[in-house]
PDB file of C-alpha atoms in Angstrom:
ATOM      1  CA  MET I  29      43.821 160.684 106.187  1.00 48.00           C
ATOM      2  CA  THR I  30      45.837 158.809 103.925  1.00 46.00           C
ATOM      3  CA  THR I  31      46.089 155.019 105.034  1.00 49.00           C
ATOM      4  CA  THR I  32      47.894 151.998 103.323  1.00 43.00           C
ATOM      5  CA  SER I  33      45.904 150.079 101.242  1.00 49.00           C
ATOM      6  CA  PRO I  34      44.710 146.317 101.765  1.00 48.00           C
ATOM      7  CA  ARG I  35      46.650 144.067  99.550  1.00 50.00           C
ATOM      8  CA  LEU I  36      44.338 143.728  96.303  1.00 54.00           C
ATOM      9  CA  THR I  37      43.861 139.779  95.412  1.00 49.00           C
ATOM     10  CA  SER I  38      44.467 139.128  92.003  1.00 46.00           C
ATOM     11  CA  LEU I  39      41.349 138.940  89.546  1.00 48.00           C
ATOM     12  CA  ILE I  40      39.813 135.319  88.600  1.00 42.00           C
ATOM     13  CA  ARG I  41      38.809 135.554  85.120  1.00 43.00           C
ATOM     14  CA  ARG I  42      35.301 134.663  84.601  1.00 41.00           C
ATOM     15  CA  SER I  43      33.178 134.516  82.152  1.00 35.00           C
ATOM     16  CA  SER I  44      29.684 135.605  83.275  1.00 36.00           C
ATOM     17  CA  ARG I  45      31.444 138.963  84.559  1.00 50.00           C
ATOM     18  CA  THR I  46      33.777 141.209  83.251  1.00 72.00           C
ATOM     19  CA  LEU I  47      37.137 142.458  84.150  1.00 84.00           C
ATOM     20  CA  ALA I  48      35.686 146.016  85.248  1.00 81.00           C
ATOM     21  CA  GLU I  49      33.259 144.725  87.616  1.00 80.00           C
ATOM     22  CA  GLU I  50      35.673 142.137  89.216  1.00 85.00           C
ATOM     23  CA  ALA I  51      38.345 145.274  89.905  1.00 89.00           C
ATOM     24  CA  VAL I  52      35.100 146.898  91.296  1.00 87.00           C
ATOM     25  CA  GLU I  53      34.050 144.331  93.394  1.00 86.00           C
ATOM     26  CA  ALA I  54      38.327 144.144  94.495  1.00 90.00           C
ATOM     27  CA  LEU I  55      38.069 147.704  95.050  1.00 92.00           C
ATOM     28  CA  SER I  56      34.700 147.923  97.188  1.00 88.00           C
ATOM     29  CA  ALA I  57      35.437 145.329  99.619  1.00 86.00           C
ATOM     30  CA  PRO I  58      37.712 146.930 102.114  1.00 88.00           C
ATOM     31  CA  ILE I  59      35.372 150.038 101.719  1.00 86.00           C
ATOM     32  CA  HIS I  60      32.563 147.880 102.646  1.00 78.00           C
ATOM     33  CA  SER I  61      34.114 146.087 105.247  1.00 75.00           C
ATOM     34  CA  GLY I  62      35.356 149.203 106.823  1.00 78.00           C
ATOM     35  CA  GLN I  63      39.149 148.281 106.081  1.00 85.00           C
ATOM     36  CA  LEU I  64      39.285 151.087 104.131  1.00 87.00           C
ATOM     37  CA  GLY I  65      36.843 154.560 105.609  1.00 87.00           C
ATOM     38  CA  PRO I  66      35.927 158.168 104.412  1.00 88.00           C
ATOM     39  CA  GLY I  67      39.188 159.809 103.549  1.00 91.00           C
ATOM     40  CA  ASP I  68      41.112 157.231 103.214  1.00 93.00           C
ATOM     41  CA  LYS I  69      43.146 156.902  99.917  1.00 94.00           C
ATOM     42  CA  LEU I  70      43.503 153.917  97.340  1.00 95.00           C
ATOM     43  CA  PRO I  71      46.385 152.951  95.760  1.00 94.00           C
ATOM     44  CA  THR I  72      47.568 154.537  92.103  1.00 94.00           C
ATOM     45  CA  GLU I  73      46.410 153.531  89.432  1.00 93.00           C
ATOM     46  CA  SER I  74      49.912 151.738  89.206  1.00 94.00           C
ATOM     47  CA  GLU I  75      49.633 150.058  92.096  1.00 94.00           C
ATOM     48  CA  ILE I  76      45.909 148.911  91.238  1.00 95.00           C
ATOM     49  CA  MET I  77      47.127 147.536  87.621  1.00 94.00           C
ATOM     50  CA  ARG I  78      50.066 145.535  89.229  1.00 94.00           C
ATOM     51  CA  GLN I  79      47.579 144.141  92.016  1.00 92.00           C
ATOM     52  CA  LEU I  80      45.242 142.865  89.567  1.00 92.00           C
ATOM     53  CA  GLY I  81      46.779 142.645  86.597  1.00 92.00           C
ATOM     54  CA  VAL I  82      44.902 144.574  84.605  1.00 91.00           C
ATOM     55  CA  SER I  83      45.313 147.379  81.848  1.00 92.00           C
ATOM     56  CA  ARG I  84      44.692 150.795  82.790  1.00 90.00           C
ATOM     57  CA  THR I  85      41.597 150.977  81.068  1.00 89.00           C
ATOM     58  CA  VAL I  86      39.772 148.386  82.812  1.00 89.00           C
ATOM     59  CA  VAL I  87      40.978 150.403  86.154  1.00 91.00           C
ATOM     60  CA  ARG I  88      39.852 153.561  84.637  1.00 89.00           C
ATOM     61  CA  GLU I  89      36.337 151.879  84.079  1.00 85.00           C
ATOM     62  CA  ALA I  90      36.110 150.307  87.386  1.00 87.00           C
ATOM     63  CA  ILE I  91      37.306 153.981  88.928  1.00 89.00           C
ATOM     64  CA  SER I  92      34.454 155.674  87.125  1.00 83.00           C
ATOM     65  CA  ARG I  93      31.652 152.913  88.602  1.00 81.00           C
ATOM     66  CA  LEU I  94      32.577 153.776  92.074  1.00 85.00           C
ATOM     67  CA  GLN I  95      32.787 157.552  91.413  1.00 82.00           C
ATOM     68  CA  ALA I  96      28.995 156.946  90.217  1.00 70.00           C
ATOM     69  CA  SER I  97      28.228 155.050  93.066  1.00 71.00           C
ATOM     70  CA  GLY I  98      29.629 157.688  95.484  1.00 76.00           C
ATOM     71  CA  LEU I  99      31.741 155.196  96.990  1.00 84.00           C
ATOM     72  CA  VAL I 100      35.528 157.236  95.751  1.00 89.00           C
ATOM     73  CA  GLU I 101      36.149 160.899  95.011  1.00 89.00           C
ATOM     74  CA  THR I 102      39.112 161.581  92.580  1.00 86.00           C
ATOM     75  CA  ARG I 103      40.997 164.749  93.367  1.00 86.00           C
ATOM     76  CA  HIS I 104      42.941 166.031  90.232  1.00 79.00           C
ATOM     77  CA  GLY I 105      46.074 165.820  90.571  1.00 81.00           C
ATOM     78  CA  ILE I 106      46.149 163.541  94.475  1.00 89.00           C
ATOM     79  CA  GLY I 107      44.497 160.678  93.889  1.00 91.00           C
ATOM     80  CA  THR I 108      41.054 158.649  94.440  1.00 93.00           C
ATOM     81  CA  PHE I 109      39.942 158.529  97.858  1.00 94.00           C
ATOM     82  CA  VAL I 110      36.945 156.891  99.841  1.00 92.00           C
ATOM     83  CA  ALA I 111      34.105 159.103  99.877  1.00 88.00           C
ATOM     84  CA  GLN I 112      32.397 160.503 102.424  1.00 82.00           C
ATOM     85  CA  PRO I 113      28.934 158.998 103.168  1.00 71.00           C
ATOM     86  CA  ALA I 114      26.016 161.096 102.075  1.00 58.00           C
ATOM     87  CA  GLU I 115      22.938 161.194 103.553  1.00 51.00           C
ATOM     88  CA  ASN I 116      20.863 158.567 102.629  1.00 49.00           C
ATOM     89  CA  PRO I 117      17.113 158.928 102.010  1.00 46.00           C
ATOM     90  CA  MET I 118      16.662 154.821 101.047  1.00 47.00           C
ATOM     91  CA  HIS I 119      17.640 154.247 105.086  1.00 48.00           C
ATOM     92  CA  ILE I 120      15.458 153.143 106.974  1.00 48.00           C
ATOM     93  CA  PRO I 121      15.905 153.273 111.138  1.00 47.00           C
ATOM     94  CA  LEU I 122      14.590 150.609 113.431  1.00 42.00           C
ATOM     95  CA  SER I 123      12.640 153.743 114.953  1.00 41.00           C
ATOM     96  CA  SER I 124      11.016 154.196 111.315  1.00 45.00           C
ATOM     97  CA  VAL I 125       9.326 150.511 110.926  1.00 45.00           C
ATOM     98  CA  SER I 126       6.561 151.547 113.407  1.00 44.00           C
ATOM     99  CA  THR I 127       3.787 149.021 111.995  1.00 52.00           C
ATOM    100  CA  ALA I 128       3.171 145.318 111.619  1.00 53.00           C
ATOM    101  CA  ILE I 129       2.550 146.414 107.711  1.00 61.00           C
ATOM    102  CA  ASP I 130       5.426 148.350 107.349  1.00 69.00           C
ATOM    103  CA  ALA I 131       7.745 145.503 108.712  1.00 70.00           C
ATOM    104  CA  VAL I 132       6.135 142.898 106.588  1.00 77.00           C
ATOM    105  CA  ALA I 133       6.152 145.544 103.331  1.00 81.00           C
ATOM    106  CA  LEU I 134       9.921 145.701 103.964  1.00 82.00           C
ATOM    107  CA  LEU I 135       9.854 141.132 103.913  1.00 85.00           C
ATOM    108  CA  GLU I 136       8.281 141.772 100.837  1.00 88.00           C
ATOM    109  CA  VAL I 137      11.348 144.238  99.427  1.00 87.00           C
ATOM    110  CA  ARG I 138      13.748 141.634 100.695  1.00 90.00           C
ATOM    111  CA  ILE I 139      12.133 138.939  98.793  1.00 93.00           C
ATOM    112  CA  ALA I 140      12.593 141.248  95.500  1.00 91.00           C
ATOM    113  CA  ILE I 141      16.243 141.400  96.240  1.00 93.00           C
ATOM    114  CA  GLU I 142      17.568 138.674  98.099  1.00 96.00           C
ATOM    115  CA  VAL I 143      16.111 135.999  95.766  1.00 97.00           C
ATOM    116  CA  GLU I 144      17.824 137.110  92.832  1.00 97.00           C
ATOM    117  CA  ALA I 145      21.203 137.627  95.142  1.00 97.00           C
ATOM    118  CA  ALA I 146      20.845 134.157  96.464  1.00 98.00           C
ATOM    119  CA  THR I 147      21.055 133.078  92.648  1.00 98.00           C
ATOM    120  CA  LEU I 148      23.721 135.332  91.301  1.00 97.00           C
ATOM    121  CA  ALA I 149      25.857 134.424  94.284  1.00 97.00           C
ATOM    122  CA  ALA I 150      25.454 130.647  93.792  1.00 98.00           C
ATOM    123  CA  GLU I 151      26.380 131.521  89.991  1.00 97.00           C
ATOM    124  CA  ARG I 152      29.712 133.487  90.826  1.00 96.00           C
ATOM    125  CA  ARG I 153      30.903 133.135  94.561  1.00 96.00           C
ATOM    126  CA  THR I 154      34.635 133.016  95.136  1.00 93.00           C
ATOM    127  CA  PRO I 155      35.761 130.444  97.352  1.00 93.00           C
ATOM    128  CA  GLU I 156      37.046 133.447  99.216  1.00 92.00           C
ATOM    129  CA  GLN I 157      33.056 134.741  99.520  1.00 93.00           C
ATOM    130  CA  LEU I 158      31.726 131.298 100.351  1.00 95.00           C
ATOM    131  CA  ASP I 159      34.027 131.507 103.320  1.00 93.00           C
ATOM    132  CA  ALA I 160      32.392 134.875 104.559  1.00 92.00           C
ATOM    133  CA  ILE I 161      29.204 133.512 104.200  1.00 95.00           C
ATOM    134  CA  ARG I 162      29.754 129.864 106.114  1.00 95.00           C
ATOM    135  CA  GLN I 163      31.270 132.281 108.725  1.00 92.00           C
ATOM    136  CA  ALA I 164      28.702 134.739 109.379  1.00 92.00           C
ATOM    137  CA  LEU I 165      25.959 131.598 109.664  1.00 94.00           C
ATOM    138  CA  ASP I 166      28.668 129.850 112.230  1.00 93.00           C
ATOM    139  CA  HIS I 167      28.524 133.282 114.351  1.00 90.00           C
ATOM    140  CA  LEU I 168      24.581 132.870 113.939  1.00 89.00           C
ATOM    141  CA  THR I 169      24.479 129.065 115.130  1.00 91.00           C
ATOM    142  CA  ALA I 170      26.868 130.028 118.287  1.00 88.00           C
ATOM    143  CA  LEU I 171      24.430 132.539 119.272  1.00 86.00           C
ATOM    144  CA  GLU I 172      21.812 129.460 119.498  1.00 82.00           C
ATOM    145  CA  SER I 173      23.485 128.238 122.633  1.00 78.00           C
ATOM    146  CA  ALA I 174      24.590 131.895 124.347  1.00 76.00           C
ATOM    147  CA  ASP I 175      23.480 131.525 127.887  1.00 73.00           C
ATOM    148  CA  VAL I 176      21.609 135.237 127.694  1.00 68.00           C
ATOM    149  CA  LEU I 177      20.974 135.780 124.065  1.00 70.00           C
ATOM    150  CA  ASP I 178      21.327 139.720 123.143  1.00 74.00           C
ATOM    151  CA  PRO I 179      18.516 140.661 120.478  1.00 74.00           C
ATOM    152  CA  GLN I 180      20.322 143.229 118.959  1.00 74.00           C
ATOM    153  CA  HIS I 181      23.170 140.724 118.637  1.00 79.00           C
ATOM    154  CA  ALA I 182      21.490 138.400 116.866  1.00 83.00           C
ATOM    155  CA  ILE I 183      20.206 141.393 114.592  1.00 82.00           C
ATOM    156  CA  ASP I 184      23.452 142.150 113.444  1.00 83.00           C
ATOM    157  CA  ALA I 185      24.483 138.955 112.921  1.00 87.00           C
ATOM    158  CA  ASP I 186      21.474 137.939 110.858  1.00 90.00           C
ATOM    159  CA  PHE I 187      22.028 140.804 108.814  1.00 88.00           C
ATOM    160  CA  ALA I 188      25.803 139.959 107.928  1.00 89.00           C
ATOM    161  CA  PHE I 189      24.393 136.758 106.695  1.00 94.00           C
ATOM    162  CA  HIS I 190      22.696 138.851 104.022  1.00 94.00           C
ATOM    163  CA  GLN I 191      25.236 141.084 103.416  1.00 92.00           C
ATOM    164  CA  ALA I 192      27.739 138.303 102.923  1.00 93.00           C
ATOM    165  CA  ILE I 193      25.612 136.869 100.134  1.00 96.00           C
ATOM    166  CA  ALA I 194      24.341 140.230  98.516  1.00 95.00           C
ATOM    167  CA  MET I 195      28.323 140.545  98.207  1.00 93.00           C
ATOM    168  CA  ALA I 196      29.165 137.348  96.502  1.00 95.00           C
ATOM    169  CA  THR I 197      26.747 138.470  93.565  1.00 95.00           C
ATOM    170  CA  GLY I 198      29.736 140.273  92.459  1.00 91.00           C
ATOM    171  CA  ASN I 199      27.674 143.543  91.952  1.00 91.00           C
ATOM    172  CA  THR I 200      27.984 145.973  94.361  1.00 86.00           C
ATOM    173  CA  TYR I 201      24.363 147.332  93.925  1.00 88.00           C
ATOM    174  CA  PHE I 202      22.953 144.686  96.025  1.00 91.00           C
ATOM    175  CA  HIS I 203      24.997 144.681  98.494  1.00 87.00           C
ATOM    176  CA  GLU I 204      24.579 148.829  99.132  1.00 86.00           C
ATOM    177  CA  TYR I 205      20.963 148.299  98.468  1.00 86.00           C
ATOM    178  CA  LEU I 206      20.506 145.877 101.144  1.00 86.00           C
ATOM    179  CA  THR I 207      22.521 148.146 103.266  1.00 81.00           C
ATOM    180  CA  HIS I 208      20.127 151.228 102.556  1.00 79.00           C
ATOM    181  CA  LEU I 209      17.567 148.993 103.404  1.00 79.00           C
ATOM    182  CA  GLY I 210      19.207 148.877 107.148  1.00 75.00           C
ATOM    183  CA  LYS I 211      18.439 146.420 110.344  1.00 73.00           C
ATOM    184  CA  GLY I 212      15.026 147.738 110.302  1.00 69.00           C
ATOM    185  CA  SER I 213      13.813 145.025 107.271  1.00 75.00           C
ATOM    186  CA  ILE I 214      15.065 142.092 109.898  1.00 76.00           C
ATOM    187  CA  PRO I 215      11.602 140.989 111.430  1.00 70.00           C
ATOM    188  CA  ARG I 216      13.123 140.189 115.059  1.00 64.00           C
ATOM    189  CA  SER I 217      13.155 143.950 115.099  1.00 58.00           C
ATOM    190  CA  ARG I 218      10.061 144.051 115.433  1.00 57.00           C
ATOM    191  CA  LEU I 219       9.521 141.311 118.410  1.00 60.00           C
ATOM    192  CA  GLN I 220       9.966 140.709 122.077  1.00 60.00           C
ATOM    193  CA  MET I 221      10.355 137.683 123.074  1.00 61.00           C
ATOM    194  CA  ASP I 222      11.539 135.981 125.907  1.00 62.00           C
ATOM    195  CA  ASN I 223      15.143 133.788 125.834  1.00 64.00           C
ATOM    196  CA  ASP I 224      14.181 130.921 124.738  1.00 67.00           C
ATOM    197  CA  SER I 225      11.450 131.732 122.209  1.00 72.00           C
ATOM    198  CA  HIS I 226      14.529 133.949 120.815  1.00 70.00           C
ATOM    199  CA  GLN I 227      16.570 130.939 121.230  1.00 78.00           C
ATOM    200  CA  ARG I 228      13.964 128.620 118.870  1.00 83.00           C
ATOM    201  CA  TYR I 229      13.546 131.626 116.829  1.00 82.00           C
ATOM    202  CA  LEU I 230      16.997 131.280 115.796  1.00 85.00           C
ATOM    203  CA  GLN I 231      17.365 127.893 115.092  1.00 89.00           C
ATOM    204  CA  LYS I 232      15.055 127.864 112.821  1.00 90.00           C
ATOM    205  CA  LEU I 233      15.854 130.400 111.213  1.00 90.00           C
ATOM    206  CA  ASN I 234      19.325 129.172 110.776  1.00 92.00           C
ATOM    207  CA  LYS I 235      18.118 125.742 109.251  1.00 95.00           C
ATOM    208  CA  GLU I 236      16.341 128.058 106.667  1.00 96.00           C
ATOM    209  CA  HIS I 237      20.206 129.902 106.542  1.00 97.00           C
ATOM    210  CA  GLN I 238      21.643 126.429 106.362  1.00 97.00           C
ATOM    211  CA  PHE I 239      19.837 125.566 102.906  1.00 98.00           C
ATOM    212  CA  ILE I 240      20.785 128.898 101.741  1.00 98.00           C
ATOM    213  CA  TYR I 241      24.339 128.186 102.610  1.00 98.00           C
ATOM    214  CA  SER I 242      24.361 125.143 100.657  1.00 98.00           C
ATOM    215  CA  ALA I 243      22.964 125.748  97.542  1.00 98.00           C
ATOM    216  CA  ILE I 244      25.361 128.398  97.395  1.00 98.00           C
ATOM    217  CA  GLN I 245      27.933 126.214  97.824  1.00 98.00           C
ATOM    218  CA  ALA I 246      27.011 123.215  95.504  1.00 98.00           C
ATOM    219  CA  GLN I 247      26.383 126.787  92.975  1.00 98.00           C
ATOM    220  CA  ASP I 248      23.081 125.836  92.919  1.00 98.00           C
ATOM    221  CA  PRO I 249      21.205 128.918  91.290  1.00 98.00           C
ATOM    222  CA  ALA I 250      17.605 127.814  91.285  1.00 98.00           C
ATOM    223  CA  THR I 251      17.793 126.008  94.786  1.00 98.00           C
ATOM    224  CA  ALA I 252      19.609 128.784  96.141  1.00 98.00           C
ATOM    225  CA  GLY I 253      16.940 131.438  95.113  1.00 98.00           C
ATOM    226  CA  GLU I 254      14.582 129.009  96.092  1.00 98.00           C
ATOM    227  CA  ALA I 255      15.552 128.501  99.805  1.00 98.00           C
ATOM    228  CA  ALA I 256      15.858 132.266 100.034  1.00 97.00           C
ATOM    229  CA  ARG I 257      12.167 132.641  98.443  1.00 97.00           C
ATOM    230  CA  SER I 258      11.365 130.155 101.523  1.00 97.00           C
ATOM    231  CA  HIS I 259      13.344 131.268 104.129  1.00 95.00           C
ATOM    232  CA  LEU I 260      11.168 134.961 103.621  1.00 94.00           C
ATOM    233  CA  ARG I 261       8.274 133.855 103.253  1.00 94.00           C
ATOM    234  CA  ASN I 262       8.661 131.656 106.383  1.00 93.00           C
ATOM    235  CA  SER I 263       9.839 135.252 108.069  1.00 88.00           C
ATOM    236  CA  GLN I 264       6.689 137.112 106.838  1.00 87.00           C
ATOM    237  CA  THR I 265       4.650 133.936 108.135  1.00 89.00           C
ATOM    238  CA  ARG I 266       6.224 133.936 111.688  1.00 84.00           C
ATOM    239  CA  LEU I 267       6.075 137.759 111.698  1.00 80.00           C
ATOM    240  CA  LYS I 268       2.522 138.482 110.963  1.00 80.00           C
ATOM    241  CA  ARG I 269       1.665 135.336 113.812  1.00 81.00           C
ATOM    242  CA  ALA I 270       4.204 136.465 116.376  1.00 72.00           C
ATOM    243  CA  LEU I 271       2.539 140.430 115.724  1.00 69.00           C
ATOM    244  CA  GLU I 272      -1.001 138.910 115.909  1.00 73.00           C
ATOM    245  CA  ALA I 273      -0.053 136.900 119.206  1.00 68.00           C
ATOM    246  CA  GLN I 274       1.075 140.351 120.849  1.00 61.00           C
ATOM    247  CA  ASP I 275      -1.342 142.288 119.643  1.00 59.00           C
ATOM    248  CA  SER I 276      -3.857 139.351 121.262  1.00 62.00           C
ATOM    249  CA  ALA I 277      -1.708 139.453 124.478  1.00 55.00           C
ATOM    250  CA  ALA I 278      -1.950 143.146 124.638  1.00 50.00           C
ATOM    251  CA  GLU I 279      -5.992 143.224 124.142  1.00 54.00           C
ATOM    252  CA  SER I 280      -6.578 140.719 126.843  1.00 54.00           C
ATOM    253  CA  ILE I 281      -4.938 143.285 129.759  1.00 51.00           C
ATOM    254  CA  ARG I 282      -6.525 145.764 128.773  1.00 52.00           C
TER     255      ARG I 282
END
């Protein structure tokens, strides 16, 4: 299938990243967002050069990196296309996170990834990326006042917030790795709560999310990283307590 690619935004030069890295981000963004799907054709080299204002060497290096990551494939004499997603052994479905130990262990992995992601996002984010993080946070905040909160909807929105931060690093591997972990890494996927409890839980999380966003907005890397670490450590504590409470309740009715 061939489709017209969304127009690519001209690159903003920043000393912290190479033009090839900027080009990778610009080309991968419509793939990650779903604007381009498997089999869709990317613009030609000449069109990318014109839209991004870079040399053919930069474009070819960016395409080569996308090929190495498995996002695109080049067909000789035809063009470059979005690749079919391969079987992903790193993806962790919700059903596989079967124990409290699994869930807590996943949070440890997230801390290792997302503290650095928040730090880099504060250094590198563009106005458009900051707006994407803000929109994800606004979506989460709006769920606090829902008459009936759909748990899966909240999990999806929470994951989208953290994915937006990963995208703002300018390093597609952060976003890809978080995507590989999947929504099973979100603590609420392990908890059973009534509507009121879920909304109170979400309010606590969103205060922490706001601290992360504010630090990224202020371009304060140290504070952003610490806010992310605090949020995920708090999530570990909340998860452990909630699971202990659920186990105690189950024991009391045996």
